[in-house]
PDB file of C-alpha atoms in Angstrom:
ATOM      1  CA  ASP E  26     -38.511 -42.851  32.789  1.00 52.00           C
ATOM      2  CA  ALA E  27     -36.190 -45.881  32.652  1.00 64.00           C
ATOM      3  CA  GLY E  28     -32.814 -45.536  34.339  1.00 90.00           C
ATOM      4  CA  VAL E  29     -29.613 -47.239  33.279  1.00 94.00           C
ATOM      5  CA  THR E  30     -30.137 -50.999  33.149  1.00 96.00           C
ATOM      6  CA  GLN E  31     -27.452 -53.655  33.109  1.00 97.00           C
ATOM      7  CA  SER E  32     -27.371 -57.412  32.710  1.00 97.00           C
ATOM      8  CA  PRO E  33     -26.501 -59.829  34.075  1.00 97.00           C
ATOM      9  CA  THR E  34     -26.359 -58.685  37.690  1.00 96.00           C
ATOM     10  CA  HIS E  35     -24.025 -61.439  38.817  1.00 97.00           C
ATOM     11  CA  LEU E  36     -21.921 -63.992  37.002  1.00 96.00           C
ATOM     12  CA  ILE E  37     -19.055 -66.376  37.646  1.00 98.00           C
ATOM     13  CA  LYS E  38     -16.499 -67.234  34.986  1.00 98.00           C
ATOM     14  CA  THR E  39     -13.359 -69.328  34.813  1.00 98.00           C
ATOM     15  CA  ARG E  40      -9.926 -67.952  33.994  1.00 98.00           C
ATOM     16  CA  GLY E  41      -9.371 -67.787  30.259  1.00 98.00           C
ATOM     17  CA  GLN E  42     -13.054 -67.515  29.420  1.00 98.00           C
ATOM     18  CA  GLN E  43     -14.771 -64.611  27.749  1.00 98.00           C
ATOM     19  CA  VAL E  44     -17.645 -62.515  29.083  1.00 98.00           C
ATOM     20  CA  THR E  45     -20.162 -60.082  27.601  1.00 98.00           C
ATOM     21  CA  LEU E  46     -21.951 -57.507  29.724  1.00 98.00           C
ATOM     22  CA  ARG E  47     -24.863 -55.452  28.489  1.00 98.00           C
ATOM     23  CA  CYS E  48     -26.183 -51.981  29.180  1.00 98.00           C
ATOM     24  CA  SER E  49     -29.158 -49.888  28.164  1.00 97.00           C
ATOM     25  CA  PRO E  50     -28.711 -46.175  28.824  1.00 94.00           C
ATOM     26  CA  LYS E  51     -31.165 -43.926  30.575  1.00 91.00           C
ATOM     27  CA  SER E  52     -34.016 -42.864  28.350  1.00 89.00           C
ATOM     28  CA  GLY E  53     -32.922 -39.905  26.230  1.00 86.00           C
ATOM     29  CA  HIS E  54     -29.212 -40.553  26.706  1.00 89.00           C
ATOM     30  CA  ASP E  55     -26.918 -41.425  23.815  1.00 90.00           C
ATOM     31  CA  THR E  56     -23.477 -41.787  25.391  1.00 92.00           C
ATOM     32  CA  VAL E  57     -22.390 -44.859  27.303  1.00 95.00           C
ATOM     33  CA  SER E  58     -19.292 -45.286  29.434  1.00 96.00           C
ATOM     34  CA  TRP E  59     -18.000 -48.362  31.215  1.00 98.00           C
ATOM     35  CA  TYR E  60     -16.167 -48.413  34.534  1.00 97.00           C
ATOM     36  CA  GLN E  61     -14.511 -51.153  36.529  1.00 98.00           C
ATOM     37  CA  GLN E  62     -14.754 -50.972  40.310  1.00 96.00           C
ATOM     38  CA  ALA E  63     -12.584 -53.353  42.290  1.00 94.00           C
ATOM     39  CA  LEU E  64     -13.472 -54.006  45.905  1.00 90.00           C
ATOM     40  CA  GLY E  65     -12.652 -51.023  48.093  1.00 88.00           C
ATOM     41  CA  GLN E  66     -11.653 -48.824  45.150  1.00 91.00           C
ATOM     42  CA  GLY E  67     -13.183 -46.022  43.161  1.00 93.00           C
ATOM     43  CA  PRO E  68     -14.511 -46.747  39.679  1.00 95.00           C
ATOM     44  CA  GLN E  69     -11.887 -46.782  36.916  1.00 96.00           C
ATOM     45  CA  PHE E  70     -12.827 -45.608  33.421  1.00 96.00           C
ATOM     46  CA  ILE E  71     -12.614 -48.266  30.709  1.00 98.00           C
ATOM     47  CA  PHE E  72     -14.051 -46.510  27.637  1.00 96.00           C
ATOM     48  CA  GLN E  73     -16.837 -44.335  26.321  1.00 95.00           C
ATOM     49  CA  TYR E  74     -19.040 -44.892  23.273  1.00 95.00           C
ATOM     50  CA  TYR E  75     -20.915 -42.321  21.245  1.00 91.00           C
ATOM     51  CA  GLU E  76     -22.497 -42.737  17.830  1.00 89.00           C
ATOM     52  CA  GLU E  77     -21.400 -46.374  17.825  1.00 93.00           C
ATOM     53  CA  GLU E  78     -17.727 -45.460  18.097  1.00 93.00           C
ATOM     54  CA  GLU E  79     -15.233 -45.567  20.934  1.00 94.00           C
ATOM     55  CA  ARG E  80     -14.597 -41.936  21.775  1.00 91.00           C
ATOM     56  CA  GLN E  81     -12.336 -42.201  24.820  1.00 91.00           C
ATOM     57  CA  ARG E  82     -10.389 -45.059  26.336  1.00 95.00           C
ATOM     58  CA  GLY E  83      -8.804 -45.523  29.723  1.00 95.00           C
ATOM     59  CA  ASN E  84      -5.748 -47.532  30.646  1.00 94.00           C
ATOM     60  CA  PHE E  85      -7.136 -51.013  30.003  1.00 97.00           C
ATOM     61  CA  PRO E  86      -5.644 -53.731  27.767  1.00 97.00           C
ATOM     62  CA  ASP E  87      -7.079 -54.737  24.411  1.00 96.00           C
ATOM     63  CA  ARG E  88      -8.764 -57.714  26.084  1.00 97.00           C
ATOM     64  CA  PHE E  89     -11.432 -55.173  26.971  1.00 98.00           C
ATOM     65  CA  SER E  90     -13.546 -54.214  23.995  1.00 97.00           C
ATOM     66  CA  GLY E  91     -16.955 -52.768  23.462  1.00 97.00           C
ATOM     67  CA  HIS E  92     -19.703 -51.974  21.094  1.00 97.00           C
ATOM     68  CA  GLN E  93     -22.580 -49.550  20.860  1.00 97.00           C
ATOM     69  CA  PHE E  94     -25.704 -50.294  18.885  1.00 96.00           C
ATOM     70  CA  PRO E  95     -27.950 -47.906  16.921  1.00 95.00           C
ATOM     71  CA  ASN E  96     -30.426 -47.854  19.826  1.00 94.00           C
ATOM     72  CA  TYR E  97     -27.556 -46.559  22.053  1.00 94.00           C
ATOM     73  CA  SER E  98     -27.319 -49.751  24.099  1.00 96.00           C
ATOM     74  CA  SER E  99     -23.835 -51.107  24.637  1.00 97.00           C
ATOM     75  CA  GLU E 100     -21.841 -54.239  25.345  1.00 98.00           C
ATOM     76  CA  LEU E 101     -18.574 -54.721  27.179  1.00 98.00           C
ATOM     77  CA  ASN E 102     -16.535 -57.767  26.201  1.00 98.00           C
ATOM     78  CA  VAL E 103     -13.603 -59.107  28.154  1.00 98.00           C
ATOM     79  CA  ASN E 104     -11.490 -61.881  26.673  1.00 97.00           C
ATOM     80  CA  ALA E 105      -9.001 -64.243  28.324  1.00 98.00           C
ATOM     81  CA  LEU E 106     -10.318 -63.476  31.803  1.00 98.00           C
ATOM     82  CA  LEU E 107      -7.861 -63.113  34.651  1.00 98.00           C
ATOM     83  CA  LEU E 108      -8.517 -63.431  38.369  1.00 97.00           C
ATOM     84  CA  GLY E 109      -7.816 -59.701  38.615  1.00 96.00           C
ATOM     85  CA  ASP E 110     -10.769 -58.941  36.354  1.00 98.00           C
ATOM     86  CA  SER E 111     -13.091 -59.798  39.229  1.00 97.00           C
ATOM     87  CA  ALA E 112     -14.938 -56.565  39.950  1.00 97.00           C
ATOM     88  CA  LEU E 113     -18.166 -54.635  39.677  1.00 97.00           C
ATOM     89  CA  TYR E 114     -18.609 -53.385  36.124  1.00 98.00           C
ATOM     90  CA  LEU E 115     -20.628 -50.211  35.945  1.00 97.00           C
ATOM     91  CA  CYS E 116     -22.296 -48.700  32.951  1.00 97.00           C
ATOM     92  CA  ALA E 117     -22.897 -44.967  32.948  1.00 95.00           C
ATOM     93  CA  SER E 118     -24.942 -42.910  30.546  1.00 93.00           C
ATOM     94  CA  SER E 119     -25.130 -39.263  29.616  1.00 88.00           C
ATOM     95  CA  LEU E 120     -26.329 -37.070  26.796  1.00 83.00           C
ATOM     96  CA  ASP E 121     -24.260 -35.412  24.105  1.00 76.00           C
ATOM     97  CA  ASN E 122     -26.102 -32.239  23.178  1.00 65.00           C
ATOM     98  CA  GLY E 123     -24.400 -32.084  19.803  1.00 59.00           C
ATOM     99  CA  GLY E 124     -22.734 -28.745  20.311  1.00 55.00           C
ATOM    100  CA  HIS E 125     -25.514 -26.944  22.098  1.00 54.00           C
ATOM    101  CA  ARG E 126     -24.112 -25.528  25.272  1.00 53.00           C
ATOM    102  CA  SER E 127     -25.708 -26.942  28.368  1.00 51.00           C
ATOM    103  CA  SER E 128     -24.901 -26.745  32.043  1.00 49.00           C
ATOM    104  CA  GLY E 129     -27.166 -29.644  32.831  1.00 61.00           C
ATOM    105  CA  ASN E 130     -25.212 -32.702  31.711  1.00 76.00           C
ATOM    106  CA  THR E 131     -24.963 -35.381  34.357  1.00 84.00           C
ATOM    107  CA  ILE E 132     -23.786 -38.974  34.427  1.00 89.00           C
ATOM    108  CA  TYR E 133     -25.967 -41.735  35.809  1.00 91.00           C
ATOM    109  CA  PHE E 134     -24.811 -45.206  36.760  1.00 94.00           C
ATOM    110  CA  GLY E 135     -26.535 -48.540  36.439  1.00 95.00           C
ATOM    111  CA  GLU E 136     -26.624 -51.093  39.245  1.00 94.00           C
ATOM    112  CA  GLY E 137     -23.649 -52.885  37.770  1.00 96.00           C
ATOM    113  CA  SER E 138     -22.655 -56.430  36.905  1.00 97.00           C
ATOM    114  CA  TRP E 139     -20.696 -58.331  39.520  1.00 97.00           C
ATOM    115  CA  LEU E 140     -18.107 -60.495  37.795  1.00 98.00           C
ATOM    116  CA  THR E 141     -16.224 -63.160  39.700  1.00 97.00           C
ATOM    117  CA  VAL E 142     -13.388 -64.973  37.943  1.00 98.00           C
ATOM    118  CA  VAL E 143     -12.318 -68.255  39.520  1.00 97.00           C
TER     119      VAL E 143
ATOM    120  CA  GLY K  25      -3.989 -37.182  33.090  1.00 84.00           C
ATOM    121  CA  GLU K  26      -6.116 -35.990  35.970  1.00 91.00           C
ATOM    122  CA  ASN K  27      -5.328 -37.121  39.526  1.00 94.00           C
ATOM    123  CA  VAL K  28      -8.002 -36.825  42.219  1.00 97.00           C
ATOM    124  CA  GLU K  29      -7.018 -37.203  45.861  1.00 97.00           C
ATOM    125  CA  GLN K  30      -9.677 -37.686  48.558  1.00 97.00           C
ATOM    126  CA  HIS K  31      -9.453 -37.409  52.326  1.00 97.00           C
ATOM    127  CA  PRO K  32     -10.162 -38.822  54.796  1.00 97.00           C
ATOM    128  CA  SER K  33     -10.543 -42.465  53.837  1.00 97.00           C
ATOM    129  CA  THR K  34     -12.773 -43.103  56.846  1.00 98.00           C
ATOM    130  CA  LEU K  35     -14.905 -40.703  58.857  1.00 98.00           C
ATOM    131  CA  SER K  36     -17.023 -41.420  61.918  1.00 98.00           C
ATOM    132  CA  VAL K  37     -19.424 -38.846  63.321  1.00 97.00           C
ATOM    133  CA  GLN K  38     -22.224 -38.723  65.834  1.00 97.00           C
ATOM    134  CA  GLU K  39     -25.751 -38.313  64.534  1.00 97.00           C
ATOM    135  CA  GLY K  40     -26.520 -34.626  64.174  1.00 97.00           C
ATOM    136  CA  ASP K  41     -22.904 -33.587  63.701  1.00 97.00           C
ATOM    137  CA  SER K  42     -21.459 -32.297  60.451  1.00 98.00           C
ATOM    138  CA  ALA K  43     -19.178 -34.233  58.098  1.00 98.00           C
ATOM    139  CA  VAL K  44     -16.668 -32.787  55.668  1.00 98.00           C
ATOM    140  CA  ILE K  45     -14.863 -34.663  52.910  1.00 98.00           C
ATOM    141  CA  LYS K  46     -12.129 -32.971  50.895  1.00 98.00           C
ATOM    142  CA  CYS K  47     -10.761 -33.602  47.413  1.00 98.00           C
ATOM    143  CA  THR K  48      -7.998 -32.089  45.317  1.00 98.00           C
ATOM    144  CA  TYR K  49      -7.480 -32.354  41.578  1.00 97.00           C
ATOM    145  CA  SER K  50      -4.499 -31.731  39.347  1.00 97.00           C
ATOM    146  CA  ASP K  51      -5.815 -30.787  35.898  1.00 95.00           C
ATOM    147  CA  SER K  52      -6.844 -27.152  35.657  1.00 94.00           C
ATOM    148  CA  ALA K  53      -8.992 -28.060  32.627  1.00 92.00           C
ATOM    149  CA  SER K  54     -11.399 -29.991  34.866  1.00 94.00           C
ATOM    150  CA  ASN K  55     -14.568 -28.003  35.356  1.00 92.00           C
ATOM    151  CA  TYR K  56     -17.199 -30.482  36.537  1.00 93.00           C
ATOM    152  CA  PHE K  57     -17.105 -32.036  39.991  1.00 96.00           C
ATOM    153  CA  PRO K  58     -19.784 -34.520  41.016  1.00 95.00           C
ATOM    154  CA  TRP K  59     -20.136 -36.354  44.301  1.00 97.00           C
ATOM    155  CA  TYR K  60     -21.509 -39.893  44.453  1.00 96.00           C
ATOM    156  CA  LYS K  61     -22.850 -41.888  47.378  1.00 97.00           C
ATOM    157  CA  GLN K  62     -22.463 -45.642  47.196  1.00 96.00           C
ATOM    158  CA  GLU K  63     -24.153 -47.960  49.654  1.00 95.00           C
ATOM    159  CA  LEU K  64     -22.857 -51.484  50.075  1.00 91.00           C
ATOM    160  CA  GLY K  65     -23.526 -53.555  46.967  1.00 87.00           C
ATOM    161  CA  LYS K  66     -25.281 -50.678  45.207  1.00 91.00           C
ATOM    162  CA  ARG K  67     -24.491 -48.356  42.339  1.00 92.00           C
ATOM    163  CA  PRO K  68     -22.936 -44.918  42.822  1.00 93.00           C
ATOM    164  CA  GLN K  69     -25.721 -42.342  43.120  1.00 94.00           C
ATOM    165  CA  LEU K  70     -25.177 -38.730  42.221  1.00 93.00           C
ATOM    166  CA  ILE K  71     -25.954 -36.571  45.257  1.00 95.00           C
ATOM    167  CA  ILE K  72     -24.676 -33.174  44.177  1.00 95.00           C
ATOM    168  CA  ASP K  73     -22.415 -31.654  41.560  1.00 94.00           C
ATOM    169  CA  ILE K  74     -20.769 -28.320  40.904  1.00 93.00           C
ATOM    170  CA  ARG K  75     -19.322 -26.628  37.877  1.00 90.00           C
ATOM    171  CA  SER K  76     -16.377 -24.281  37.886  1.00 88.00           C
ATOM    172  CA  ASN K  77     -18.489 -21.221  37.182  1.00 85.00           C
ATOM    173  CA  VAL K  78     -19.802 -21.287  40.773  1.00 85.00           C
ATOM    174  CA  GLY K  79     -18.030 -21.520  44.101  1.00 91.00           C
ATOM    175  CA  GLU K  80     -20.724 -23.156  46.202  1.00 95.00           C
ATOM    176  CA  LYS K  81     -23.892 -25.159  45.755  1.00 94.00           C
ATOM    177  CA  LYS K  82     -26.330 -26.354  48.369  1.00 96.00           C
ATOM    178  CA  ASP K  83     -29.136 -28.905  48.394  1.00 94.00           C
ATOM    179  CA  GLN K  84     -30.868 -29.216  51.761  1.00 95.00           C
ATOM    180  CA  ARG K  85     -28.311 -30.785  54.155  1.00 97.00           C
ATOM    181  CA  ILE K  86     -25.643 -31.213  51.497  1.00 98.00           C
ATOM    182  CA  ALA K  87     -23.328 -28.536  50.147  1.00 98.00           C
ATOM    183  CA  VAL K  88     -20.273 -28.507  47.934  1.00 98.00           C
ATOM    184  CA  THR K  89     -17.624 -25.804  47.744  1.00 97.00           C
ATOM    185  CA  LEU K  90     -15.044 -25.318  45.011  1.00 96.00           C
ATOM    186  CA  ASN K  91     -11.773 -23.400  45.089  1.00 95.00           C
ATOM    187  CA  LYS K  92     -10.465 -23.308  41.515  1.00 93.00           C
ATOM    188  CA  THR K  93      -7.269 -21.502  42.426  1.00 94.00           C
ATOM    189  CA  ALA K  94      -6.264 -24.117  44.970  1.00 95.00           C
ATOM    190  CA  LYS K  95      -7.807 -26.944  42.922  1.00 96.00           C
ATOM    191  CA  HIS K  96      -9.814 -28.379  45.739  1.00 96.00           C
ATOM    192  CA  PHE K  97     -13.471 -29.042  46.457  1.00 97.00           C
ATOM    193  CA  SER K  98     -15.306 -30.270  49.502  1.00 98.00           C
ATOM    194  CA  LEU K  99     -18.539 -31.997  50.454  1.00 98.00           C
ATOM    195  CA  HIS K 100     -20.321 -30.802  53.565  1.00 98.00           C
ATOM    196  CA  ILE K 101     -23.131 -32.789  55.167  1.00 98.00           C
ATOM    197  CA  THR K 102     -24.935 -31.129  58.069  1.00 97.00           C
ATOM    198  CA  GLU K 103     -27.223 -32.724  60.654  1.00 97.00           C
ATOM    199  CA  THR K 104     -25.991 -36.178  59.717  1.00 98.00           C
ATOM    200  CA  GLN K 105     -28.308 -39.165  60.042  1.00 97.00           C
ATOM    201  CA  PRO K 106     -27.538 -42.895  60.220  1.00 96.00           C
ATOM    202  CA  GLU K 107     -28.847 -43.310  56.672  1.00 96.00           C
ATOM    203  CA  ASP K 108     -26.048 -41.036  55.483  1.00 97.00           C
ATOM    204  CA  SER K 109     -23.639 -43.895  56.254  1.00 98.00           C
ATOM    205  CA  ALA K 110     -22.072 -44.999  52.959  1.00 98.00           C
ATOM    206  CA  VAL K 111     -18.967 -44.588  50.824  1.00 98.00           C
ATOM    207  CA  TYR K 112     -18.719 -41.167  49.222  1.00 98.00           C
ATOM    208  CA  PHE K 113     -16.698 -40.577  46.056  1.00 98.00           C
ATOM    209  CA  CYS K 114     -15.628 -37.291  44.592  1.00 98.00           C
ATOM    210  CA  ALA K 115     -14.860 -37.078  40.892  1.00 97.00           C
ATOM    211  CA  ALA K 116     -13.592 -34.629  38.304  1.00 96.00           C
ATOM    212  CA  SER K 117     -14.344 -34.319  34.630  1.00 93.00           C
ATOM    213  CA  ILE K 118     -14.315 -31.906  31.742  1.00 89.00           C
ATOM    214  CA  ASP K 119     -17.661 -30.568  30.620  1.00 83.00           C
ATOM    215  CA  ARG K 120     -17.191 -29.328  27.062  1.00 78.00           C
ATOM    216  CA  GLY K 121     -20.665 -27.896  27.032  1.00 72.00           C
ATOM    217  CA  SER K 122     -22.258 -30.511  24.852  1.00 70.00           C
ATOM    218  CA  THR K 123     -20.760 -33.589  26.448  1.00 76.00           C
ATOM    219  CA  LEU K 124     -19.111 -34.812  29.614  1.00 81.00           C
ATOM    220  CA  GLY K 125     -15.749 -36.532  29.479  1.00 84.00           C
ATOM    221  CA  ARG K 126     -14.580 -39.419  31.590  1.00 92.00           C
ATOM    222  CA  LEU K 127     -14.876 -39.238  35.345  1.00 94.00           C
ATOM    223  CA  TYR K 128     -11.712 -39.438  37.449  1.00 95.00           C
ATOM    224  CA  PHE K 129     -12.660 -40.709  40.898  1.00 96.00           C
ATOM    225  CA  GLY K 130     -11.088 -40.309  44.285  1.00 96.00           C
ATOM    226  CA  ARG K 131     -10.507 -43.413  46.386  1.00 95.00           C
ATOM    227  CA  GLY K 132     -13.628 -42.885  48.464  1.00 97.00           C
ATOM    228  CA  THR K 133     -14.523 -42.010  52.055  1.00 98.00           C
ATOM    229  CA  GLN K 134     -16.348 -44.474  54.271  1.00 98.00           C
ATOM    230  CA  LEU K 135     -18.697 -42.322  56.361  1.00 98.00           C
ATOM    231  CA  THR K 136     -20.247 -43.886  59.446  1.00 98.00           C
ATOM    232  CA  VAL K 137     -22.888 -41.991  61.392  1.00 97.00           C
ATOM    233  CA  TRP K 138     -23.470 -43.356  64.903  1.00 96.00           C
ATOM    234  CA  PRO K 139     -26.935 -42.973  66.436  1.00 92.00           C
TER     235      PRO K 139
END
């Protein structure tokens, strides 16, 4: 049973550049969320995708955008990188039961992508 | 929006002692409270969670308690071991039955267990 997988694991970018991070959810999951975790901080919610649409969005500028594909995998794009974008970017997956009540929903995180902006 | 406060920020205990980490939340609509353990350079790992329809949940040496009225929940680790050393995050979310909403995290507690 594959867990949440992310790529790349580490990358270095220059200010002003653009970056794309990728995520494959846990097998059987259809909902993908992205979080940013700065050093020494808790993860901060960026957005959540379900059925290829952004369902929820946190307090992040429009430079942060995403996409979800029909196979439920997802990409996070960040444009015009700033030094302050340096962080661990975590993908999390869960399952939307489509209206069937369940007490078993949980959220699982991938290993993350370490982004350094120089 | 939801605001989750977590205390203490650092906690040092002797091996075998108990550790308690406390969190408060502000949104009474929150009904799902997971705890994550994050080792250095690793992903957050879910260690236990609780929903608002129960007041306590236990899994071996780990337990979580929830007081809905006071809007606080706590993580209890008994018989601590050096491998319990990590950063622990509490979080709050809304479970609408079919789907989980965004997680609001506390700032984390660095737990150090001394042999």
